[in-house]
Structure formats: C-alpha cells, structure tokens
Amino acid sequence: MKNILRNTPKLLLAAILVCGSTGCEDFLDLQPKDTRTEDNFFRTEADAREALISVYDVLQWNTVIGFHPTPMLLDIASDDAFAGGGSRTDAPNIIEVDNHNILTTNPEIQGLWKKHFFGISRANLLLSKMEGIEASKASKARIIAEAKFLRAQFYLDLVRFFGNVPLVLEPLVSASEFNQPQATPKAVYDQIAKDLEEAIPDLPEATLAASQGHATKWAAKALLAKAFLFYNGVYGQNLQAGDVTVDANRALQHLQDVINQSGHGLVPNYADIFTPEGEFSVESVWEIAYSDENPWFDWGFIHGGEGNIQPQMQGPRLQDPAAEQYLSGWSFAPATQSLFEAFEANDPRKDATLLTVSELNGGLDRGYQHTGYFSQKYTTSKAYAPSAGQTELNWGNNYRAIRFADVLLMAAELGLTAGGGTPQVWLDMVRDRVDLPTKPATLENIYQERRVELALEGQRYWDLLRRGMNVADQAISTTQRGPLYSGDPVDYNITFNPARNGFFPIPQSELDLSAGVLNQNDGY
C-alpha cells in the first residue's frame, strides 16, 4: 500500500493479530523470531499504528481463496461485464457469479467471506487494546477512528454481499465464542452507521494525498451516505447510529460537507483519473492503494504482496505486447454491449472506460465470452507495468473506491428525495466536466449518469439492487449479443434470480462449522 504499508513486518504482525483474536497457543509456544510477542506488542503508539496498518492491509486481499477482486466480481454480477477468462473451464467459480447460479461450495465466495472477517477481526483486536496504549489522547482518538472506519468498510461490503452475517465487535478468544449467530441486517447497518458517526469527529479534515492514503473525515461522511442509500433503498428504513438517526437529510448534509468543505473536486480530464499520476488526486475521496514497491513472487500466497491482481485479470490476451500499450492479461470481465451503448454520442468517458479490439495493433487471443470490449480503467497498461517481481502479482493500480463525482451524484439523488440542496447543479457539474449538455435532474437521469460515470468501478450492482429486484432482473437478465461477440450464443444468456435478493450464498464450509447456528440465504 503506497505510503502506508512500506517497511511493515507483515508476517509477524499478522501472526500476532490473528493469534490475539483466536488464541493460538501452539504458535506462541514457539521460540519467537523477534522480541515482540502478543504479550508485549500492544503498548506504544508505534505498536498501535503498525497494527492499524495491518487492518488497512486486508483491504488489498483479493486472493484469500482463488481470485475474488471485489470490484471485478461486482461488475460481473451486474449488466456491465461478463465473466470472461480463457475458456468455459478456466474459472467456473467466477462464471457462477456471472450466471447468478453460485454454488454454496464456491471457493472464491468463501475467500470473499474470509477476507472481510479477517479485516473485522484485526480491527476488533486493535480497538480492544487501545485503552492500554501509551499515546497522546489525540493520537489514540485518531487510531480508534480509523479502525472504526475500516470495520465499517469491511462490514458494509460483507452485509451487502451476504445479507445475514454475524456481528462481531470484540476479539473472540476462546473456542466457545467462535460460533457466532447471524445478526439482522438492521443491526449490522446500524453498527456501520454508529462506527462512522463516531469516527467522523476524530478523522482528519484532509485530502487523501495529505493523509497519505489514511481514512479522512470526508471519506467517512461519503461512506456513511453510501451505506444509507443502499440500506434505505433495499429495506426502506433509516439508519440508527446509537442516539443519532441517519435519514436522507443527515446523509445529504454529510455529502454537502464533502462538496463544500473538503477541498475535493473533479479532475479536469476524466481519463487522467485512472493513471498513476491520478492516484490520490483531488477527486479521490476514498482509495485503496496497491504497490509494486515490495516485489512479490509467491503464487501460493499472492495476498502477501502489495499488488492488485484485478488489472492482470482484466487485461486482454495479447499475442504481441511489444506492439501495444499494454502487457498481456487474462481477459476476465469483458464489458457488455449494453454498457457500450449506454454512453451518449461524443461522451469521452466511453473511450476512457472501454478498451476496444480496434485499438489493439497486434494479435489477440479471444477468450471466453469475448465481446470486443475490455476495461480501460483497471488494466495492464504499461504505465503501471511492475518494475520488479512476478509481473502478474505486482500491479500497483490503486482502486478509486469513492470519487468526488460519486459524491455529487449521491447528493443529487438525495437532494431530490429529501427535498434539499441543488441537485441540478450537482448533476451539471458531472456532465460539464466531460462537455455534455445539461439534462433535467430526475432520478432516472441520475441513475443513468451513475452508470456511465462510474462504469467498471464496482458500483453498478449495488445501484441496481437498491432500486429493487424488478430493476435488477430487467437489467441483468439478458440474451443480448453484440456485433463483436464471438462464441456460442448460449454463453451470453444470463438470468438473474430475484428469489435470492441479490445476495451471495453463505459458504457451505461456514455452515458446516457452525453446526446449525448459521442459516443459508433464501434461494440457495
């Protein structure tokens, strides 16, 4: 993680954190390879900051079991991308996501589940140790705020993916505590809101560049509004953050604070956002950082490095990379004809979002569900080519998780529903940046703008679900076939299953371990 995880002894710290949360007597009985152990680690401010870095580290993990980059899986689950890959048998677990026919034994889904609980466990352990840390009041308050922000981030993705998940807020230190029941979605979302509301006062009023990638007040406000929009859309209720009710007006006020006070803004040239120079730009309200500064080679422990596997997965299968501006990738998540046609004429975001076959100079090995379109935002651009290590494992493309344009469009949507702010101005700001004429600030126009502005950034699936199962079904269920498609027509037939409410299955391995405590989601 650029500027955050550099020079961190990750393996030792990971062992301390995991064992501190689960009780690993065998590990602790071994001769220590360092002077630090669980018993003497959580004492100084430096210890706490290192533990905090270890929580951030889990954000990067996309290969706990198999390959499960969150934004890519979300695009595949939506109507913006297919599964792709080399062939019909290349990655059947990812194809299950595309077909909305996910088996409960799907390893990638198990990896997704485990990743988020790893992050939650590390955050919980750090929070439980903060009282004994020797540090200034201000330093402790900020570390606690960042840990709560990160716990909220992990839980928001987890509850949106799985719906019915255990809500664990303390370290689990004995086997009798491991089997935690599922909480109601309301309890989880309310805790997310509570963590963020409590974190906001103690997070810095800074841009991500100034905070060196650490969470800021503005990131927490934007994430809370995002959580509200999804929960309110799916469940029709407000969030309750302790004594504070987060309704549409409060969520809108948080977004207006970001718009008017944060110093964030729109990058003038849209395509510049997704370049190395565009990382931690004025537009990035929240960004997950990756790096090639710690060269990595271990295919058996990919997430031990700092690289982002998603660009490698999404890049085209080039026959002659020397003739291209890209290195060869694995052709996952090819974009759909539906997305290609969603852009207006002369919208520069189309070229900045989609890499088309016609732009390639050399030969191309066409993969499964070849559509002729690849992601331009997260791909194997030579501008990001790793300088050392195994090339496939060291891509440093940061993920722009919340952009200022997203904030503007969320504010415009809430402004219409809550009856406040200046929705037309906020929508116009997004369109003005790409020299498109004004459109009335209606909900339909805002939803359409979100699709093209945030395309292939992992946002579309959540936007469809929060608008209702009928909307998701109409968009995702398709037999559409574009002019550049190749392969059997049946490979492009997707059927969304509304009975599952858009949720992924609870991994069967977790159900088995729970001995009946956990229940499977509807439809599986």
Coordinates of C-alpha atoms in Angstrom, one line a residue:
M1 CA 0.0 0.0 0.0
K2 CA 1.7 3.2 -1.2
N3 CA 3.0 5.3 1.7
I4 CA 1.2 3.2 4.3
L5 CA 2.4 -0.4 4.3
R6 CA 6.0 0.2 3.3
N7 CA 8.6 -1.4 5.6
T8 CA 5.9 -3.2 7.7
P9 CA 7.0 -6.6 9.0
K10 CA 3.6 -8.0 7.9
L11 CA 4.1 -11.7 8.5
L12 CA 5.0 -11.3 12.2
L13 CA 2.3 -8.7 12.8
A14 CA -0.3 -10.9 11.0
A15 CA 0.6 -13.8 13.3
I16 CA 0.2 -11.6 16.4
L17 CA -3.1 -10.2 15.3
V18 CA -4.6 -13.5 14.2
C19 CA -3.5 -15.3 17.3
G20 CA -4.5 -12.5 19.5
S21 CA -8.1 -12.8 18.2
T22 CA -8.4 -16.5 18.1
G23 CA -6.0 -17.9 20.7
C24 CA -3.0 -19.7 19.1
E25 CA -1.2 -21.3 21.9
D26 CA 0.9 -23.6 19.6
F27 CA 2.2 -20.5 17.7
L28 CA 3.0 -18.6 20.9
D29 CA 4.8 -21.5 22.4
L30 CA 7.4 -21.5 19.6
Q31 CA 10.7 -19.7 20.1
P32 CA 10.0 -16.1 18.9
K33 CA 11.9 -14.8 15.9
D34 CA 11.5 -11.3 17.2
T35 CA 11.5 -9.6 20.6
R36 CA 7.8 -8.7 20.1
T37 CA 5.1 -11.1 21.1
E38 CA 1.4 -10.8 21.8
D39 CA 2.2 -10.1 25.5
N40 CA 4.4 -7.1 24.8
F41 CA 3.2 -5.8 21.5
F42 CA 0.2 -3.5 22.2
R43 CA 2.0 -0.9 24.3
T44 CA 3.3 2.0 22.4
E45 CA 1.8 4.4 19.8
A46 CA 4.1 2.8 17.2
D47 CA 2.7 -0.6 18.0
A48 CA -0.9 0.7 17.6
R49 CA 0.0 2.4 14.3
E50 CA 1.6 -0.8 13.0
A51 CA -1.5 -2.8 14.0
L52 CA -3.6 -0.2 12.2
I53 CA -1.6 -0.7 9.0
S54 CA -2.3 -4.4 9.3
V55 CA -6.0 -3.6 9.2
Y56 CA -5.6 -1.5 6.1
D57 CA -3.6 -4.3 4.6
V58 CA -6.6 -6.6 4.4
L59 CA -8.3 -4.1 2.0
Q60 CA -5.8 -5.3 -0.6
W61 CA -6.6 -9.0 -0.3
N62 CA -8.2 -10.3 -3.4
T63 CA -6.9 -13.9 -3.4
V64 CA -7.6 -15.4 0.1
I65 CA -9.1 -18.4 -1.7
G66 CA -9.0 -18.3 -5.5
F67 CA -9.4 -14.9 -7.2
H68 CA -12.1 -12.5 -5.9
P69 CA -11.3 -8.8 -6.6
T70 CA -14.4 -7.2 -5.1
P71 CA -15.0 -4.5 -7.9
M72 CA -14.5 -7.1 -10.6
L73 CA -16.9 -9.6 -9.1
L74 CA -19.5 -6.8 -8.7
D75 CA -19.1 -5.7 -12.4
I76 CA -19.5 -9.4 -13.5
A77 CA -22.6 -9.7 -11.3
S78 CA -24.1 -6.6 -12.9
D79 CA -25.0 -5.9 -16.5
D80 CA -21.7 -4.2 -17.2
A81 CA -19.5 -7.2 -17.7
F82 CA -19.4 -11.0 -18.3
A83 CA -17.1 -13.4 -16.5
G84 CA -14.7 -14.0 -19.4
G85 CA -11.3 -15.7 -18.9
G86 CA -9.5 -18.1 -21.2
S87 CA -12.3 -20.6 -21.7
R88 CA -15.5 -22.0 -20.4
T89 CA -13.5 -24.2 -18.0
D90 CA -10.9 -21.5 -17.0
A91 CA -12.7 -20.1 -13.9
P92 CA -16.1 -21.9 -13.3
N93 CA -16.4 -20.2 -9.9
I94 CA -16.4 -16.8 -11.5
I95 CA -18.7 -17.9 -14.2
E96 CA -21.2 -18.9 -11.5
V97 CA -21.2 -15.3 -10.3
D98 CA -21.9 -14.1 -13.9
N99 CA -24.8 -16.6 -14.3
H100 CA -26.2 -15.9 -10.8
N101 CA -26.1 -19.6 -10.1
I102 CA -23.5 -19.6 -7.3
L103 CA -22.9 -22.9 -5.6
T104 CA -22.6 -22.8 -1.8
T105 CA -19.2 -24.6 -2.2
N106 CA -17.8 -21.8 -4.4
P107 CA -14.2 -21.2 -3.2
E108 CA -14.0 -17.6 -4.4
I109 CA -17.1 -16.8 -2.4
Q110 CA -15.6 -18.4 0.6
G111 CA -12.4 -16.3 0.1
L112 CA -14.6 -13.2 -0.1
W113 CA -16.3 -14.1 3.2
K114 CA -13.0 -14.9 5.0
K115 CA -11.3 -11.7 3.7
H116 CA -13.8 -9.4 5.3
F117 CA -13.9 -11.3 8.6
F118 CA -10.0 -11.1 8.7
G119 CA -10.3 -7.3 8.4
I120 CA -13.0 -7.1 11.1
S121 CA -11.0 -9.4 13.4
R122 CA -7.9 -7.2 13.1
A123 CA -9.9 -4.0 13.7
N124 CA -11.6 -5.5 16.7
L125 CA -8.4 -6.6 18.3
L126 CA -6.8 -3.2 17.8
L127 CA -9.8 -1.4 19.3
S128 CA -9.8 -3.8 22.3
K129 CA -6.1 -2.9 23.0
M130 CA -6.3 0.9 22.7
E131 CA -7.0 1.6 26.3
G132 CA -3.6 0.2 27.3
I133 CA -1.6 2.0 24.6
E134 CA 0.7 4.8 25.7
A135 CA 0.0 7.7 23.4
S136 CA -1.5 11.1 23.4
K137 CA -5.2 11.5 23.6
A138 CA -5.4 12.9 20.1
S139 CA -3.3 10.1 18.6
K140 CA -5.4 7.4 20.3
A141 CA -8.6 9.0 19.1
R142 CA -7.5 9.1 15.5
I143 CA -6.3 5.5 15.5
I144 CA -9.6 4.4 17.0
A145 CA -11.5 6.4 14.4
E146 CA -9.5 4.9 11.6
A147 CA -10.1 1.4 12.9
K148 CA -13.8 2.0 13.2
F149 CA -13.9 3.4 9.7
L150 CA -12.2 0.3 8.4
R151 CA -14.5 -2.0 10.3
A152 CA -17.5 -0.2 8.8
Q153 CA -16.0 -0.6 5.3
F154 CA -15.5 -4.3 5.8
Y155 CA -18.9 -4.8 7.3
L156 CA -20.6 -2.7 4.5
D157 CA -19.3 -4.9 1.8
L158 CA -19.9 -8.1 3.8
V159 CA -23.5 -7.3 4.6
R160 CA -24.3 -6.2 1.1
F161 CA -22.8 -9.4 -0.3
F162 CA -24.3 -11.9 2.2
G163 CA -27.1 -10.1 3.9
N164 CA -27.2 -12.2 7.1
V165 CA -23.9 -12.2 8.8
P166 CA -22.6 -12.4 12.4
L167 CA -22.0 -9.1 14.0
V168 CA -18.7 -9.4 16.0
L169 CA -17.4 -6.4 17.8
E170 CA -14.9 -7.9 20.2
P171 CA -12.0 -10.4 19.8
L172 CA -13.0 -14.0 20.0
V173 CA -10.5 -15.5 22.4
S174 CA -11.8 -19.0 23.1
A175 CA -13.4 -21.8 21.1
S176 CA -16.7 -21.4 22.9
E177 CA -17.1 -17.9 21.4
F178 CA -16.3 -18.8 17.8
N179 CA -19.8 -19.9 16.8
Q180 CA -21.5 -16.5 16.5
P181 CA -25.1 -16.3 15.3
Q182 CA -26.2 -14.2 12.4
A183 CA -27.4 -10.7 13.2
T184 CA -30.3 -8.9 11.5
P185 CA -29.2 -6.7 8.6
K186 CA -30.6 -3.8 10.5
A187 CA -28.2 -4.4 13.4
V188 CA -25.3 -4.6 11.1
Y189 CA -26.1 -1.5 9.2
D190 CA -26.8 0.4 12.4
Q191 CA -23.4 -0.6 13.7
I192 CA -21.8 0.6 10.4
A193 CA -23.5 4.0 10.9
K194 CA -22.5 4.1 14.5
D195 CA -18.9 3.4 13.7
L196 CA -18.8 6.1 11.1
E197 CA -20.6 8.7 13.1
E198 CA -18.2 8.1 16.0
A199 CA -15.2 8.1 13.7
I200 CA -16.0 11.4 11.8
P201 CA -15.1 13.8 14.6
D202 CA -11.6 12.4 15.1
L203 CA -10.6 11.8 11.4
P204 CA -8.5 14.5 9.7
E205 CA -10.1 17.2 7.6
A206 CA -7.7 16.4 4.8
T207 CA -7.5 15.1 1.2
L208 CA -6.2 11.6 0.8
A209 CA -2.9 12.9 -0.6
A210 CA -2.4 14.9 2.6
S211 CA -3.3 11.9 4.8
Q212 CA -1.1 9.6 2.8
G213 CA -4.0 7.3 2.0
H214 CA -5.4 7.1 5.5
A215 CA -9.1 7.5 6.0
T216 CA -10.3 11.0 6.3
K217 CA -13.4 12.8 7.7
W218 CA -14.7 13.2 4.1
A219 CA -14.2 9.5 3.3
A220 CA -16.3 8.6 6.4
K221 CA -19.1 11.0 5.5
A222 CA -19.2 9.7 1.9
L223 CA -19.2 6.1 3.0
L224 CA -22.0 6.7 5.5
A225 CA -24.1 8.3 2.8
K226 CA -23.4 5.3 0.5
A227 CA -24.5 2.9 3.3
F228 CA -27.6 4.9 3.9
L229 CA -28.6 4.9 0.2
F230 CA -28.2 1.2 -0.1
Y231 CA -30.0 0.3 3.2
N232 CA -32.8 2.8 2.6
G233 CA -33.2 1.6 -0.9
V234 CA -33.3 -2.1 -0.1
Y235 CA -35.0 -2.1 3.3
G236 CA -36.9 1.3 3.2
Q237 CA -35.6 2.4 6.6
N238 CA -33.3 4.9 8.2
L239 CA -30.1 4.1 10.0
Q240 CA -29.8 4.4 13.7
A241 CA -26.3 5.2 14.8
G242 CA -26.7 5.0 18.6
D243 CA -28.7 8.0 19.5
V244 CA -28.3 9.6 16.1
T245 CA -30.8 8.9 13.3
V246 CA -29.2 8.9 9.9
D247 CA -32.0 9.8 7.5
A248 CA -31.9 11.3 4.0
N249 CA -31.4 14.8 5.3
R250 CA -28.5 13.8 7.5
A251 CA -26.9 11.8 4.8
L252 CA -27.3 14.7 2.4
Q253 CA -25.7 17.1 4.9
H254 CA -22.7 14.8 5.2
L255 CA -22.3 14.9 1.4
Q256 CA -22.8 18.7 1.3
D257 CA -19.9 18.9 3.8
V258 CA -17.7 17.0 1.4
I259 CA -18.8 19.1 -1.5
N260 CA -18.3 22.5 0.2
Q261 CA -15.6 22.0 2.8
S262 CA -13.3 19.1 1.8
G263 CA -11.1 20.6 -0.9
H264 CA -12.0 17.7 -3.1
G265 CA -13.1 18.4 -6.7
L266 CA -13.3 17.0 -10.2
V267 CA -10.2 16.2 -12.2
P268 CA -10.5 18.3 -15.4
N269 CA -9.7 15.4 -17.8
Y270 CA -11.7 12.3 -16.9
A271 CA -9.2 9.9 -18.4
D272 CA -6.4 11.2 -16.1
I273 CA -8.2 9.8 -13.0
F274 CA -7.0 6.2 -13.8
T275 CA -3.4 6.9 -14.5
P276 CA -0.5 6.6 -12.0
E277 CA -0.4 10.4 -11.8
G278 CA -4.2 10.4 -10.9
E279 CA -3.7 8.4 -7.7
F280 CA -4.8 10.2 -4.6
S281 CA -5.9 13.0 -6.8
V282 CA -8.3 15.8 -5.7
E283 CA -11.1 13.6 -7.0
S284 CA -10.3 10.6 -4.8
V285 CA -12.4 10.8 -1.6
W286 CA -11.5 7.1 -0.7
E287 CA -8.9 5.0 -2.4
I288 CA -7.5 1.5 -1.8
A289 CA -3.8 1.6 -2.5
Y290 CA -1.6 -1.0 -4.1
S291 CA 2.1 -1.0 -5.0
D292 CA 5.0 -2.8 -6.8
E293 CA 7.5 -1.4 -4.2
N294 CA 7.6 -4.8 -2.4
P295 CA 8.4 -7.2 -5.3
W296 CA 6.5 -10.4 -4.9
F297 CA 6.9 -13.8 -6.4
D298 CA 4.8 -16.3 -4.3
W299 CA 1.9 -17.7 -6.3
G300 CA 0.9 -19.8 -3.2
F301 CA 0.4 -16.6 -1.1
I302 CA -0.5 -13.9 -3.5
H303 CA -2.0 -11.5 -1.0
G304 CA 1.2 -11.5 1.0
G305 CA 2.4 -8.9 -1.6
E306 CA 1.1 -5.4 -2.2
G307 CA -0.1 -5.9 -5.8
N308 CA -3.5 -5.7 -7.3
I309 CA -4.5 -8.8 -9.2
Q310 CA -7.5 -7.2 -10.9
P311 CA -5.6 -5.4 -13.7
Q312 CA -3.9 -8.7 -14.6
M313 CA -7.2 -10.5 -14.7
Q314 CA -8.9 -7.9 -16.8
G315 CA -6.2 -7.2 -19.4
P316 CA -6.7 -8.5 -23.0
R317 CA -4.8 -11.7 -24.0
L318 CA -2.3 -10.1 -26.3
Q319 CA -0.2 -12.1 -28.7
D320 CA 2.4 -9.3 -29.2
P321 CA 2.6 -7.0 -26.1
A322 CA 5.6 -5.2 -27.6
A323 CA 3.3 -3.7 -30.3
E324 CA 0.8 -2.5 -27.7
Q325 CA 0.5 0.0 -24.8
Y326 CA -0.4 -2.9 -22.6
L327 CA 1.0 -6.2 -21.3
S328 CA -0.9 -9.4 -21.8
G329 CA -3.7 -10.2 -19.3
W330 CA -6.3 -12.9 -18.7
S331 CA -9.4 -11.3 -20.4
F332 CA -11.7 -11.6 -17.4
A333 CA -14.7 -9.2 -17.1
P334 CA -15.2 -8.3 -20.7
A335 CA -17.6 -5.3 -20.9
T336 CA -21.0 -5.8 -22.4
Q337 CA -22.6 -4.3 -25.5
S338 CA -25.2 -2.9 -23.1
L339 CA -22.6 -0.8 -21.4
F340 CA -21.1 0.3 -24.7
E341 CA -24.5 1.6 -25.8
A342 CA -25.2 3.3 -22.5
F343 CA -22.9 6.2 -23.4
E344 CA -24.1 9.2 -25.3
A345 CA -22.6 10.3 -28.5
N346 CA -19.3 12.2 -28.0
D347 CA -19.1 11.2 -24.4
P348 CA -15.3 11.0 -23.8
R349 CA -15.9 8.7 -20.8
K350 CA -16.6 5.8 -23.3
D351 CA -13.0 5.8 -24.5
A352 CA -11.7 6.3 -21.0
T353 CA -13.7 3.4 -19.8
L354 CA -13.6 0.8 -22.6
L355 CA -10.6 -0.6 -24.4
T356 CA -11.9 -1.9 -27.8
V357 CA -10.3 -4.5 -30.1
S358 CA -9.9 -1.9 -32.8
E359 CA -7.4 -0.1 -30.6
L360 CA -5.0 -3.0 -30.5
N361 CA -2.2 -3.3 -33.0
G362 CA -1.1 -6.9 -32.7
G363 CA -2.9 -10.2 -32.5
L364 CA -5.4 -11.1 -29.7
D365 CA -6.3 -14.5 -28.3
R366 CA -10.0 -14.3 -27.8
G367 CA -11.1 -15.6 -24.5
Y368 CA -14.4 -16.9 -23.2
Q369 CA -17.4 -14.5 -23.7
H370 CA -15.3 -12.3 -26.0
T371 CA -17.3 -9.1 -26.5
G372 CA -14.6 -6.8 -28.1
Y373 CA -14.5 -4.6 -25.0
F374 CA -12.2 -4.6 -22.0
S375 CA -11.8 -2.3 -19.0
Q376 CA -9.6 0.7 -19.7
K377 CA -9.7 1.8 -16.1
Y378 CA -8.1 -1.2 -14.4
T379 CA -6.0 -3.0 -17.0
T380 CA -2.4 -4.0 -17.8
S381 CA -1.4 -0.5 -19.0
K382 CA 2.4 -0.3 -19.4
A383 CA 2.2 2.9 -17.5
Y384 CA 1.6 0.6 -14.5
A385 CA 3.9 -2.2 -15.5
P386 CA 5.6 -3.5 -12.4
S387 CA 9.3 -2.6 -12.1
A388 CA 10.3 -5.9 -10.3
G389 CA 8.9 -9.2 -9.0
Q390 CA 6.5 -11.5 -10.8
T391 CA 4.7 -9.2 -13.2
E392 CA 1.3 -10.7 -12.7
L393 CA 1.4 -10.3 -8.9
N394 CA 2.7 -6.7 -8.7
W395 CA 0.3 -4.4 -10.4
G396 CA 0.2 -1.1 -8.5
N397 CA -3.2 0.2 -9.8
N398 CA -5.0 1.9 -6.9
Y399 CA -8.7 1.3 -6.7
R400 CA -10.7 4.6 -6.6
A401 CA -13.4 3.4 -4.2
I402 CA -15.3 6.7 -3.8
R403 CA -14.8 9.6 -6.2
F404 CA -16.0 13.2 -5.9
A405 CA -18.2 12.6 -8.9
D406 CA -19.9 9.8 -6.9
V407 CA -20.4 12.2 -4.0
L408 CA -22.0 14.7 -6.4
L409 CA -24.4 12.2 -7.8
M410 CA -25.3 10.7 -4.4
A411 CA -26.0 14.3 -3.3
A412 CA -28.2 15.0 -6.3
E413 CA -30.2 11.8 -5.7
L414 CA -30.7 12.6 -2.0
G415 CA -31.5 16.2 -2.9
L416 CA -34.4 15.0 -5.0
T417 CA -35.7 12.5 -2.4
A418 CA -35.1 14.7 0.7
G419 CA -36.0 18.0 -1.0
G420 CA -32.8 19.9 -0.4
G421 CA -29.6 21.1 -1.9
T422 CA -29.1 21.8 -5.5
P423 CA -29.5 18.5 -7.4
Q424 CA -29.4 20.2 -10.9
V425 CA -26.1 22.0 -10.1
W426 CA -24.5 18.8 -8.9
L427 CA -25.6 16.7 -11.9
D428 CA -24.5 19.5 -14.2
M429 CA -21.0 19.6 -12.6
V430 CA -20.5 15.9 -13.5
R431 CA -21.7 16.4 -17.1
D432 CA -19.9 19.8 -17.6
R433 CA -16.6 18.0 -16.8
V434 CA -17.0 15.9 -20.0
D435 CA -18.6 18.7 -22.0
L436 CA -22.0 17.2 -22.2
P437 CA -25.2 19.4 -22.2
T438 CA -27.4 19.7 -19.2
K439 CA -30.2 17.2 -18.5
P440 CA -33.0 17.6 -16.0
A441 CA -32.1 16.3 -12.6
T442 CA -34.5 13.4 -12.4
L443 CA -33.9 10.2 -10.6
E444 CA -33.8 8.3 -13.9
N445 CA -31.2 10.7 -15.4
I446 CA -29.1 10.5 -12.2
Y447 CA -29.1 6.7 -12.3
Q448 CA -28.1 6.7 -15.9
E449 CA -25.3 9.2 -15.2
R450 CA -24.1 7.0 -12.4
R451 CA -23.9 4.1 -14.8
V452 CA -21.6 5.8 -17.3
E453 CA -19.7 7.9 -14.9
L454 CA -18.8 5.0 -12.5
A455 CA -18.8 2.2 -15.1
L456 CA -16.5 -0.7 -14.4
E457 CA -15.7 0.6 -10.9
G458 CA -17.8 -1.9 -9.0
Q459 CA -20.7 0.4 -8.3
R460 CA -23.4 -0.7 -10.7
Y461 CA -24.5 -3.9 -9.0
W462 CA -25.2 -2.1 -5.7
D463 CA -27.1 0.6 -7.6
L464 CA -29.3 -2.0 -9.3
L465 CA -30.1 -3.9 -6.1
R466 CA -31.1 -0.8 -4.1
R467 CA -33.6 0.1 -6.8
G468 CA -35.4 -3.2 -6.4
M469 CA -35.4 -6.7 -7.6
N470 CA -37.5 -5.9 -10.7
V471 CA -35.0 -3.3 -11.8
A472 CA -32.1 -5.7 -11.2
D473 CA -33.8 -8.5 -13.0
Q474 CA -34.7 -6.4 -16.1
A475 CA -31.1 -5.1 -16.4
I476 CA -29.1 -8.2 -15.7
S477 CA -31.3 -11.0 -17.3
T478 CA -30.2 -10.8 -20.9
T479 CA -29.8 -12.6 -24.2
Q480 CA -28.2 -9.6 -25.8
R481 CA -25.4 -10.3 -28.3
G482 CA -23.2 -7.5 -29.7
P483 CA -21.6 -7.3 -33.1
L484 CA -18.1 -8.1 -31.8
Y485 CA -19.1 -11.1 -29.7
S486 CA -17.7 -14.5 -30.5
G487 CA -18.5 -17.9 -29.2
D488 CA -21.7 -19.8 -28.6
P489 CA -24.8 -17.5 -28.1
V490 CA -25.8 -19.5 -25.0
D491 CA -22.7 -18.3 -23.2
Y492 CA -24.1 -14.8 -23.1
N493 CA -27.5 -15.8 -21.7
I494 CA -27.7 -14.5 -18.2
T495 CA -30.7 -15.0 -15.8
F496 CA -30.9 -13.1 -12.6
N497 CA -32.7 -14.9 -9.7
P498 CA -34.8 -12.4 -7.7
A499 CA -35.6 -15.0 -5.1
R500 CA -32.0 -14.6 -3.8
N501 CA -32.4 -10.8 -3.4
G502 CA -29.0 -10.3 -5.0
F503 CA -27.2 -12.0 -2.1
F504 CA -24.4 -14.4 -2.5
P505 CA -24.6 -17.7 -0.6
I506 CA -23.2 -18.2 2.9
P507 CA -20.2 -20.5 2.2
Q508 CA -21.1 -24.1 3.0
S509 CA -17.9 -24.5 4.9
E510 CA -19.1 -21.9 7.4
L511 CA -22.5 -23.5 7.7
D512 CA -20.8 -26.8 8.4
L513 CA -18.5 -25.3 11.1
S514 CA -21.5 -23.6 12.7
A515 CA -23.3 -26.9 13.4
G516 CA -26.7 -25.3 12.6
V517 CA -26.1 -21.9 14.1
L518 CA -25.9 -20.2 10.7
N519 CA -28.7 -20.4 8.2
Q520 CA -28.4 -20.2 4.4
N521 CA -29.7 -17.3 2.5
D522 CA -33.0 -17.7 0.6
G523 CA -32.9 -19.3 -2.8
Y524 CA -29.8 -21.5 -2.1

